[in-house]
Amino acid sequence: MTSNTMWGGRFAAGPSAIMEEINASIGFDRKLAGQDIAGSKAHARMLADRGIISADDAAAILGGLDRVAQEIASGAFTFKAALEDIHMNVEARLSDVIGPAAGRLHTARSRNDQVATDVKLWVRDALDRLDDGLEALQAALIDQAEAGSDMVMPGFTHLQSAQPVTFGHHLMAYVEMVGRDRGRVADARRRLNECPLGAAALAGTSFPIDRDATAAALGFDRPTANSLDSVADRDFALEYLAAVSICSVHLSRLAEELVVWTSQPFGFVRLSDAFSTGSSIMPQKRNPDAAELVRAKTGRIVGHLIGLLTVMKGLPLTYQKDMQEDKEPLFDADASIGLAVAAMTGMIADLTPRPERMRAVASSGYATATDLADWLVRVVGLPFREAHHVTGRVVALAESKGADLDRLALADLQSVDDRITADVYSVLSVDASVASRTSYGGTAPVRVREAIAAARERYLR
Ligand code: ARG
């Protein structure tokens, strides 16, 4: 086998088959073709503007790169493993198309600053895609929250009925979580947006390049400040995977709620046929497979974060070939989170709440016990600890009678504490409980409707 046409000058023989196989990234980094060509065009224009290459050579390079882009878009391009990666595949084809002028494109550049630039451009697009998807998810959550702003459901701690809340309030909790996810996306994008191009192999270049020009042409805020860091840094990939990981944990928690809520013992919501699957053996089944798979995607996404952290750990400056392993986790995380967000948005928009079921469960389990204790504090003037104790005895009595708190007779209540009056019934219903939680951020329907208006203002375009 002959040596590599792109770097084989000092080699007498080509690589072994296994060397070629482990070395080649073209099987996956072909996804970076668009970014690679955009970076090369910005670089070629800058080289000509600075008089480093001739205007004619730059024109030939730009025209040739457009043609290569078309060939890739149309599927006519032949990717070659012998050319290792997308950078050398594009450049070799450029050379076929325009001849020797192609050899001038790599002046004052290295694959090291080239790949860092390409991957940054790709991650930047992925962040923007994710933000769009998350906004759509927030919109779906907010619409359901509005419809459910006074549907009473049990609020849980330890998955035990704790206090009544509203379905709208519960969904709005996820709007906040997704809002923080979008904040992480925005932070990551801001820190990412410095251009490595011009760092060359690692040390910078002796050519009089204009790094501000290439940075601006590619939509970066500024060039990176240190050439070594420029080619060795993959923080932006890690930050993307970290943001996606946290987001996927949120989606997984919501997915789990959907699994629980759609189960027969709960029955809080129903998913339509569009988001349910059947069983091949049990005809009655309606399985929430999409929710289960959203929950499961978290495993591979978090795995990608741990994987790339582990690749980067212990790498000395600067570029090491290990870093070629950054791409597949990024691509798979993007595909996985994209599907998960879209599926969750679809399920949230699709679901039908069953308020009568939620209310029935909220009304059992003594969920207004805290309201009784608060009443004893507010009206009778007991210290909270004592009120808690009295309420505990009322709950024990209700349990022994198999009745809910608001079904106990006044005489029964007074047998526990004779300071209790009929006024207490005004706080023992789930509606009264929910309506009373008017503190900022609380579950009272009036507060939830305010929160919905504020979220629309803050998050939706
Ligand atoms: N395919 C390589 C990667 O993805 C491109 C950079 C290669 N640079 C080098 N000096 N071998 O990281």
Short mmCIF file of C-alpha atoms and ligand atoms in Angstrom, two decimals:
data_model
loop_
_atom_site.label_atom_id
_atom_site.label_comp_id
_atom_site.label_asym_id
_atom_site.label_seq_id
_atom_site.Cartn_x
_atom_site.Cartn_y
_atom_site.Cartn_z
CA MET A 1 0.00 0.00 0.00
CA THR A 2 1.27 3.50 -0.82
CA SER A 3 1.77 6.13 1.84
CA ASN A 4 -0.87 8.75 2.67
CA THR A 5 -1.13 11.45 0.01
CA MET A 6 -1.91 14.14 2.58
CA TRP A 7 0.92 13.55 5.06
CA GLY A 8 2.93 10.60 3.72
CA GLY A 9 6.02 12.52 2.55
CA ARG A 10 8.35 10.89 5.04
CA PHE A 11 6.67 7.47 4.96
CA ALA A 12 7.78 4.66 2.66
CA ALA A 13 4.77 2.41 3.19
CA GLY A 14 1.09 2.76 3.99
CA PRO A 15 -0.63 1.80 7.24
CA SER A 16 -1.72 -1.69 8.14
CA ALA A 17 -5.43 -2.37 7.71
CA ILE A 18 -6.01 -2.29 11.44
CA MET A 19 -4.06 0.99 11.77
CA GLU A 20 -6.30 2.51 9.12
CA GLU A 21 -9.40 1.19 10.82
CA ILE A 22 -8.57 2.49 14.30
CA ASN A 23 -7.29 5.79 12.94
CA ALA A 24 -10.12 6.71 10.59
CA SER A 25 -12.90 8.95 11.85
CA ILE A 26 -14.56 9.49 8.47
CA GLY A 27 -17.22 6.92 9.38
CA PHE A 28 -18.69 9.44 11.81
CA ASP A 29 -17.03 12.84 11.34
CA ARG A 30 -18.55 13.20 7.87
CA LYS A 31 -21.36 14.86 9.84
CA LEU A 32 -18.98 17.82 10.18
CA ALA A 33 -18.73 18.41 6.41
CA GLY A 34 -20.82 21.59 6.48
CA GLN A 35 -18.84 23.07 9.37
CA ASP A 36 -15.53 22.02 7.80
CA ILE A 37 -16.32 23.71 4.51
CA ALA A 38 -17.60 26.87 6.22
CA GLY A 39 -14.37 27.04 8.25
CA SER A 40 -12.22 26.52 5.15
CA LYS A 41 -14.04 29.23 3.24
CA ALA A 42 -13.56 31.75 6.07
CA HIS A 43 -9.88 30.77 6.26
CA ALA A 44 -9.32 31.05 2.48
CA ARG A 45 -10.96 34.50 2.31
CA MET A 46 -8.83 35.73 5.19
CA LEU A 47 -5.63 34.34 3.61
CA ALA A 48 -6.40 36.27 0.41
CA ASP A 49 -7.36 39.46 2.25
CA ARG A 50 -4.04 39.35 4.07
CA GLY A 51 -2.12 38.69 0.81
CA ILE A 52 -0.98 35.26 2.03
CA ILE A 53 -2.51 33.55 -1.01
CA SER A 54 -3.51 35.15 -4.31
CA ALA A 55 -7.03 36.31 -5.03
CA ASP A 56 -7.16 33.86 -7.96
CA ASP A 57 -6.20 30.90 -5.78
CA ALA A 58 -8.76 31.96 -3.17
CA ALA A 59 -11.48 32.22 -5.83
CA ALA A 60 -10.61 28.74 -7.12
CA ILE A 61 -10.65 27.36 -3.56
CA LEU A 62 -14.02 28.94 -2.74
CA GLY A 63 -15.60 27.71 -5.97
CA GLY A 64 -14.13 24.26 -5.47
CA LEU A 65 -15.37 24.06 -1.87
CA ASP A 66 -18.89 24.92 -3.04
CA ARG A 67 -18.70 22.12 -5.56
CA VAL A 68 -17.48 19.67 -2.90
CA ALA A 69 -20.35 20.78 -0.65
CA GLN A 70 -22.82 20.07 -3.46
CA GLU A 71 -21.33 16.64 -4.07
CA ILE A 72 -21.68 15.80 -0.39
CA ALA A 73 -25.25 17.13 -0.25
CA SER A 74 -26.29 15.16 -3.34
CA GLY A 75 -24.67 11.94 -2.14
CA ALA A 76 -22.23 11.89 -5.07
CA PHE A 77 -19.18 12.27 -2.80
CA THR A 78 -17.09 9.18 -2.08
CA PHE A 79 -15.74 9.20 1.48
CA LYS A 80 -12.46 7.31 1.80
CA ALA A 81 -11.17 5.72 4.99
CA ALA A 82 -7.64 5.98 3.60
CA LEU A 83 -8.04 9.75 3.90
CA GLU A 84 -8.85 9.33 7.62
CA ASP A 85 -11.23 12.13 8.34
CA ILE A 86 -13.58 14.74 6.93
CA HIS A 87 -10.86 17.39 6.79
CA MET A 88 -8.59 15.38 4.48
CA ASN A 89 -11.47 13.95 2.47
CA VAL A 90 -12.66 17.45 1.64
CA GLU A 91 -9.19 18.76 0.89
CA ALA A 92 -8.26 15.79 -1.30
CA ARG A 93 -11.43 16.19 -3.32
CA LEU A 94 -10.78 19.93 -3.60
CA SER A 95 -7.43 19.06 -5.10
CA ASP A 96 -9.09 16.74 -7.66
CA VAL A 97 -11.49 19.51 -8.59
CA ILE A 98 -9.22 22.59 -8.76
CA GLY A 99 -5.68 21.20 -8.92
CA PRO A 100 -2.60 22.52 -7.13
CA ALA A 101 -4.22 25.71 -5.76
CA ALA A 102 -5.99 23.41 -3.27
CA GLY A 103 -2.64 22.84 -1.60
CA ARG A 104 -2.59 26.50 -0.48
CA LEU A 105 -5.72 26.20 1.66
CA HIS A 106 -3.83 24.55 4.52
CA THR A 107 -1.42 27.50 4.85
CA ALA A 108 -1.31 28.81 8.44
CA ARG A 109 -3.69 26.09 9.59
CA SER A 110 -3.59 22.61 11.05
CA ARG A 111 -6.16 19.89 11.44
CA ASN A 112 -5.88 20.62 15.14
CA ASP A 113 -7.35 24.11 15.01
CA GLN A 114 -9.55 23.00 12.13
CA VAL A 115 -11.22 20.16 14.04
CA ALA A 116 -11.64 22.27 17.19
CA THR A 117 -13.40 24.91 15.08
CA ASP A 118 -15.59 22.39 13.27
CA VAL A 119 -16.70 20.67 16.48
CA LYS A 120 -17.43 24.01 18.14
CA LEU A 121 -19.57 25.08 15.20
CA TRP A 122 -21.42 21.76 15.37
CA VAL A 123 -21.99 21.96 19.14
CA ARG A 124 -23.20 25.55 18.77
CA ASP A 125 -25.87 24.39 16.30
CA ALA A 126 -26.77 21.50 18.60
CA LEU A 127 -27.24 23.94 21.51
CA ASP A 128 -29.52 26.10 19.36
CA ARG A 129 -31.55 23.06 18.27
CA LEU A 130 -31.91 21.97 21.88
CA ASP A 131 -33.05 25.42 22.98
CA ASP A 132 -35.76 25.43 20.29
CA GLY A 133 -36.95 21.99 21.37
CA LEU A 134 -37.03 22.98 25.03
CA GLU A 135 -39.03 26.10 24.28
CA ALA A 136 -41.64 23.97 22.51
CA LEU A 137 -41.73 21.65 25.53
CA GLN A 138 -42.28 24.61 27.87
CA ALA A 139 -45.11 25.84 25.64
CA ALA A 140 -46.83 22.43 25.82
CA LEU A 141 -46.37 22.25 29.60
CA ILE A 142 -47.71 25.78 30.09
CA ASP A 143 -50.83 25.05 28.00
CA GLN A 144 -51.60 21.91 30.02
CA ALA A 145 -50.84 23.77 33.24
CA GLU A 146 -53.35 26.45 32.32
CA ALA A 147 -56.05 23.86 31.65
CA GLY A 148 -55.19 22.22 34.98
CA SER A 149 -54.62 25.32 37.11
CA ASP A 150 -57.41 24.36 39.49
CA MET A 151 -57.47 20.59 39.15
CA VAL A 152 -56.72 19.27 42.63
CA MET A 153 -54.25 16.41 42.83
CA PRO A 154 -52.27 14.90 45.67
CA GLY A 155 -48.82 16.39 46.12
CA PHE A 156 -46.30 13.77 47.21
CA THR A 157 -43.22 13.48 49.32
CA HIS A 158 -41.67 10.01 49.67
CA LEU A 159 -44.41 9.12 47.11
CA GLN A 160 -46.83 9.37 50.04
CA SER A 161 -49.77 11.78 49.77
CA ALA A 162 -48.48 14.92 51.46
CA GLN A 163 -50.64 17.98 50.74
CA PRO A 164 -53.09 18.72 47.94
CA VAL A 165 -51.67 20.72 45.03
CA THR A 166 -52.97 21.48 41.56
CA PHE A 167 -52.06 19.64 38.39
CA GLY A 168 -51.16 22.99 36.85
CA HIS A 169 -48.77 23.77 39.70
CA HIS A 170 -47.12 20.37 39.30
CA LEU A 171 -46.57 20.87 35.56
CA MET A 172 -45.23 24.38 36.13
CA ALA A 173 -42.48 22.87 38.29
CA TYR A 174 -41.18 21.28 35.07
CA VAL A 175 -41.38 24.61 33.26
CA GLU A 176 -38.93 25.93 35.86
CA MET A 177 -36.66 22.89 35.45
CA VAL A 178 -36.63 23.27 31.68
CA GLY A 179 -36.01 26.99 32.14
CA ARG A 180 -32.82 26.17 34.04
CA ASP A 181 -31.87 23.71 31.29
CA ARG A 182 -32.21 26.53 28.79
CA GLY A 183 -30.09 28.73 31.05
CA ARG A 184 -27.34 26.10 30.99
CA VAL A 185 -27.61 25.94 27.20
CA ALA A 186 -27.23 29.72 26.99
CA ASP A 187 -24.24 29.71 29.37
CA ALA A 188 -22.52 26.93 27.45
CA ARG A 189 -23.08 28.74 24.17
CA ARG A 190 -21.64 31.98 25.53
CA ARG A 191 -18.47 30.31 26.80
CA LEU A 192 -18.08 28.21 23.65
CA ASN A 193 -18.26 31.13 21.28
CA GLU A 194 -14.54 31.87 20.80
CA CYS A 195 -12.83 30.79 17.59
CA PRO A 196 -9.82 28.42 17.73
CA LEU A 197 -8.98 28.85 14.04
CA GLY A 198 -5.50 30.34 13.64
CA ALA A 199 -4.00 28.52 16.62
CA ALA A 200 -2.61 26.23 13.88
CA ALA A 201 -0.99 23.04 15.18
CA LEU A 202 -0.50 24.37 18.72
CA ALA A 203 1.85 27.35 18.74
CA GLY A 204 0.20 29.87 16.44
CA THR A 205 1.68 30.74 13.05
CA SER A 206 4.33 32.98 11.52
CA PHE A 207 1.94 34.04 8.73
CA PRO A 208 0.28 37.46 9.21
CA ILE A 209 -3.22 36.03 9.66
CA ASP A 210 -6.25 37.94 10.93
CA ARG A 211 -7.93 35.85 13.59
CA ASP A 212 -10.56 38.48 14.30
CA ALA A 213 -11.71 38.22 10.70
CA THR A 214 -12.15 34.44 10.68
CA ALA A 215 -13.80 34.55 14.10
CA ALA A 216 -16.31 37.15 12.90
CA ALA A 217 -16.95 35.34 9.61
CA LEU A 218 -17.93 32.20 11.52
CA GLY A 219 -20.16 34.02 14.00
CA PHE A 220 -17.81 33.76 16.97
CA ASP A 221 -17.56 36.64 19.45
CA ARG A 222 -13.74 36.68 19.37
CA PRO A 223 -10.73 34.42 18.77
CA THR A 224 -9.52 32.15 21.59
CA ALA A 225 -6.70 33.75 23.59
CA ASN A 226 -4.15 30.93 23.91
CA SER A 227 -3.07 28.74 21.00
CA LEU A 228 -2.28 25.71 23.19
CA ASP A 229 -5.64 25.86 24.95
CA SER A 230 -7.36 26.38 21.59
CA VAL A 231 -6.41 22.95 20.25
CA ALA A 232 -6.50 21.10 23.60
CA ASP A 233 -9.83 22.36 24.91
CA ARG A 234 -12.97 20.24 24.76
CA ASP A 235 -14.74 21.94 27.67
CA PHE A 236 -17.44 23.07 25.28
CA ALA A 237 -18.21 19.45 24.39
CA LEU A 238 -18.25 18.47 28.07
CA GLU A 239 -20.46 21.40 28.99
CA TYR A 240 -22.86 20.47 26.22
CA LEU A 241 -23.00 16.86 27.44
CA ALA A 242 -23.40 18.03 31.05
CA ALA A 243 -26.27 20.35 30.13
CA VAL A 244 -27.89 17.59 28.07
CA SER A 245 -27.38 15.11 30.91
CA ILE A 246 -29.12 17.30 33.48
CA CYS A 247 -31.90 18.01 31.00
CA SER A 248 -32.30 14.30 30.32
CA VAL A 249 -32.57 13.65 34.07
CA HIS A 250 -35.45 16.16 34.18
CA LEU A 251 -37.12 14.45 31.23
CA SER A 252 -36.64 11.09 32.89
CA ARG A 253 -38.32 12.28 36.09
CA LEU A 254 -41.29 13.60 34.13
CA ALA A 255 -41.36 10.39 32.08
CA GLU A 256 -41.52 8.40 35.29
CA GLU A 257 -44.44 10.52 36.46
CA LEU A 258 -46.24 9.75 33.21
CA VAL A 259 -45.59 6.04 33.70
CA VAL A 260 -46.99 6.25 37.22
CA TRP A 261 -49.90 8.55 36.34
CA THR A 262 -51.05 6.39 33.42
CA SER A 263 -50.95 3.19 35.52
CA GLN A 264 -54.29 1.72 36.68
CA PRO A 265 -53.80 2.35 40.43
CA PHE A 266 -53.24 6.06 39.69
CA GLY A 267 -55.13 6.76 36.47
CA PHE A 268 -54.39 10.50 36.76
CA VAL A 269 -53.89 10.98 33.04
CA ARG A 270 -54.63 9.16 29.82
CA LEU A 271 -52.42 9.10 26.74
CA SER A 272 -54.23 8.78 23.41
CA ASP A 273 -53.65 5.92 20.98
CA ALA A 274 -51.07 8.15 19.30
CA PHE A 275 -48.77 7.83 22.32
CA SER A 276 -49.67 4.37 23.61
CA THR A 277 -48.65 0.92 22.48
CA GLY A 278 -50.42 -2.41 22.85
CA SER A 279 -49.25 -5.74 24.15
CA SER A 280 -48.99 -8.74 21.85
CA ILE A 281 -50.43 -11.01 24.53
CA MET A 282 -52.55 -8.87 26.89
CA PRO A 283 -55.25 -7.17 24.81
CA GLN A 284 -56.24 -4.71 27.53
CA LYS A 285 -52.78 -3.11 27.80
CA ARG A 286 -51.98 0.50 26.90
CA ASN A 287 -48.29 0.88 27.52
CA PRO A 288 -46.51 4.24 27.86
CA ASP A 289 -43.50 3.06 25.83
CA ALA A 290 -42.47 6.54 24.73
CA ALA A 291 -42.24 7.69 28.36
CA GLU A 292 -40.24 4.59 29.25
CA LEU A 293 -37.82 5.23 26.39
CA VAL A 294 -37.43 8.90 27.32
CA ARG A 295 -36.57 7.66 30.81
CA ALA A 296 -34.06 5.19 29.35
CA LYS A 297 -32.33 7.68 27.01
CA THR A 298 -30.89 9.25 30.16
CA GLY A 299 -28.67 6.21 30.60
CA ARG A 300 -26.86 6.58 27.31
CA ILE A 301 -26.71 10.38 27.53
CA VAL A 302 -25.15 10.41 31.00
CA GLY A 303 -22.88 7.60 29.77
CA HIS A 304 -21.60 9.90 27.01
CA LEU A 305 -20.76 12.60 29.56
CA ILE A 306 -18.85 10.15 31.74
CA GLY A 307 -17.22 8.66 28.64
CA LEU A 308 -15.83 11.94 27.35
CA LEU A 309 -14.80 13.13 30.82
CA THR A 310 -12.82 9.91 31.09
CA VAL A 311 -11.24 10.38 27.66
CA MET A 312 -10.09 13.91 28.55
CA LYS A 313 -8.83 13.07 32.01
CA GLY A 314 -5.03 12.97 32.14
CA LEU A 315 -4.42 14.24 28.59
CA PRO A 316 -1.35 16.47 28.58
CA LEU A 317 -1.42 19.59 26.42
CA THR A 318 -2.09 19.89 23.61
CA TYR A 319 -4.02 17.94 20.97
CA GLN A 320 -3.98 14.17 21.46
CA LYS A 321 -5.62 11.73 19.09
CA ASP A 322 -7.75 10.57 21.99
CA MET A 323 -9.81 13.68 21.36
CA GLN A 324 -11.09 12.20 18.12
CA GLU A 325 -13.35 10.19 20.44
CA ASP A 326 -15.30 13.36 21.27
CA LYS A 327 -17.57 13.11 18.26
CA GLU A 328 -19.69 10.00 18.57
CA PRO A 329 -20.86 10.85 22.11
CA LEU A 330 -21.82 14.33 20.92
CA PHE A 331 -23.69 13.06 17.89
CA ASP A 332 -25.54 10.39 19.83
CA ALA A 333 -26.37 12.74 22.71
CA ASP A 334 -27.83 15.21 20.21
CA ALA A 335 -29.93 12.55 18.48
CA SER A 336 -31.09 11.08 21.78
CA ILE A 337 -32.02 14.35 23.50
CA GLY A 338 -33.70 15.58 20.32
CA LEU A 339 -35.94 12.51 20.24
CA ALA A 340 -36.57 12.60 23.97
CA VAL A 341 -37.59 16.27 23.97
CA ALA A 342 -39.83 15.80 20.94
CA ALA A 343 -41.48 12.69 22.40
CA MET A 344 -42.05 14.41 25.74
CA THR A 345 -43.51 17.48 24.04
CA GLY A 346 -45.82 15.19 22.07
CA MET A 347 -46.95 13.31 25.18
CA ILE A 348 -47.58 16.47 27.22
CA ALA A 349 -49.65 18.01 24.43
CA ASP A 350 -51.48 14.71 23.94
CA LEU A 351 -52.35 13.76 27.49
CA THR A 352 -55.84 14.09 28.95
CA PRO A 353 -55.93 14.70 32.68
CA ARG A 354 -58.57 12.85 34.74
CA PRO A 355 -59.38 15.39 37.45
CA GLU A 356 -61.97 13.17 39.16
CA ARG A 357 -59.31 10.50 39.80
CA MET A 358 -56.76 13.02 41.03
CA ARG A 359 -59.33 14.62 43.35
CA ALA A 360 -60.46 11.26 44.74
CA VAL A 361 -56.90 10.32 45.66
CA ALA A 362 -56.13 13.80 46.98
CA SER A 363 -59.19 13.60 49.24
CA SER A 364 -58.09 10.33 50.79
CA GLY A 365 -54.93 9.87 52.82
CA TYR A 366 -55.56 12.78 55.24
CA ALA A 367 -53.81 15.20 52.91
CA THR A 368 -55.34 18.20 54.72
CA ALA A 369 -53.80 17.26 58.08
CA THR A 370 -51.35 20.18 57.80
CA ASP A 371 -54.31 22.51 57.22
CA LEU A 372 -55.88 21.29 60.48
CA ALA A 373 -52.60 21.89 62.34
CA ASP A 374 -52.27 25.36 60.79
CA TRP A 375 -55.89 26.12 61.84
CA LEU A 376 -55.09 25.12 65.44
CA VAL A 377 -52.15 27.54 65.36
CA ARG A 378 -54.01 30.38 63.67
CA VAL A 379 -57.41 30.16 65.38
CA VAL A 380 -56.77 28.43 68.73
CA GLY A 381 -53.30 29.88 69.20
CA LEU A 382 -51.46 26.59 69.83
CA PRO A 383 -47.71 26.36 69.23
CA PHE A 384 -47.15 24.44 65.95
CA ARG A 385 -45.56 21.46 67.69
CA GLU A 386 -48.59 21.00 69.93
CA ALA A 387 -50.95 21.51 66.97
CA HIS A 388 -49.00 18.80 65.12
CA HIS A 389 -49.53 16.45 68.05
CA VAL A 390 -53.29 17.14 68.33
CA THR A 391 -53.65 16.66 64.56
CA GLY A 392 -51.82 13.35 64.78
CA ARG A 393 -54.41 12.14 67.26
CA VAL A 394 -57.24 13.34 64.99
CA VAL A 395 -55.70 11.41 62.08
CA ALA A 396 -55.44 8.27 64.24
CA LEU A 397 -59.11 8.65 65.16
CA ALA A 398 -60.11 9.13 61.51
CA GLU A 399 -58.10 6.06 60.57
CA SER A 400 -59.86 3.97 63.24
CA LYS A 401 -63.23 5.13 61.89
CA GLY A 402 -62.21 4.67 58.24
CA ALA A 403 -63.25 8.27 57.49
CA ASP A 404 -61.56 11.28 55.86
CA LEU A 405 -60.85 14.30 58.06
CA ASP A 406 -63.69 16.40 56.67
CA ARG A 407 -66.13 13.50 57.32
CA LEU A 408 -65.44 13.35 61.07
CA ALA A 409 -68.26 14.66 63.29
CA LEU A 410 -67.53 17.79 65.33
CA ALA A 411 -68.05 15.77 68.51
CA ASP A 412 -65.34 13.34 67.40
CA LEU A 413 -62.97 16.22 66.70
CA GLN A 414 -63.76 17.76 70.08
CA SER A 415 -63.15 14.42 71.81
CA VAL A 416 -59.50 14.93 70.84
CA ASP A 417 -59.37 18.65 71.69
CA ASP A 418 -62.41 20.56 72.92
CA ARG A 419 -61.12 23.88 71.56
CA ILE A 420 -61.94 22.72 68.00
CA THR A 421 -65.02 24.49 66.57
CA ALA A 422 -67.17 24.02 63.45
CA ASP A 423 -65.08 26.69 61.72
CA VAL A 424 -62.44 24.00 61.20
CA TYR A 425 -64.44 22.46 58.35
CA SER A 426 -63.61 25.53 56.26
CA VAL A 427 -60.00 24.28 55.97
CA LEU A 428 -60.48 20.51 55.81
CA SER A 429 -61.55 20.20 52.16
CA VAL A 430 -58.90 19.80 49.47
CA ASP A 431 -60.20 22.84 47.58
CA ALA A 432 -59.93 25.03 50.66
CA SER A 433 -56.45 23.68 51.30
CA VAL A 434 -55.23 24.43 47.80
CA ALA A 435 -56.90 27.85 47.68
CA SER A 436 -55.23 28.84 50.96
CA ARG A 437 -51.67 28.28 49.68
CA THR A 438 -51.34 31.82 48.36
CA SER A 439 -47.72 32.49 49.31
CA TYR A 440 -45.50 33.50 46.38
CA GLY A 441 -44.72 30.33 44.41
CA GLY A 442 -47.55 28.44 46.16
CA THR A 443 -50.16 26.13 44.66
CA ALA A 444 -53.26 28.36 45.02
CA PRO A 445 -54.92 28.59 41.58
CA VAL A 446 -54.58 32.38 41.59
CA ARG A 447 -50.81 32.06 42.09
CA VAL A 448 -50.55 29.32 39.46
CA ARG A 449 -52.30 31.51 36.90
CA GLU A 450 -49.88 34.34 37.70
CA ALA A 451 -46.95 31.94 37.34
CA ILE A 452 -48.28 30.83 33.95
CA ALA A 453 -48.51 34.42 32.72
CA ALA A 454 -45.00 35.16 34.00
CA ALA A 455 -43.57 32.03 32.35
CA ARG A 456 -45.17 32.87 29.00
CA GLU A 457 -43.59 36.31 29.23
CA ARG A 458 -40.21 35.02 30.29
CA TYR A 459 -39.75 31.90 28.18
CA LEU A 460 -41.89 31.95 25.04
CA ARG A 461 -41.08 34.00 21.98
N1 ARG B 1 -9.79 13.37 12.94
C1 ARG B 1 -9.07 14.13 13.90
C2 ARG B 1 -9.94 14.36 15.12
O1 ARG B 1 -11.09 14.15 15.03
C3 ARG B 1 -8.68 15.45 13.32
C4 ARG B 1 -7.46 16.06 13.92
C5 ARG B 1 -6.27 15.25 13.60
N2 ARG B 1 -5.06 15.93 13.90
C6 ARG B 1 -3.93 15.32 13.89
N3 ARG B 1 -2.87 15.99 14.15
N4 ARG B 1 -3.82 14.04 13.62
O2 ARG B 1 -9.50 14.76 16.17
#
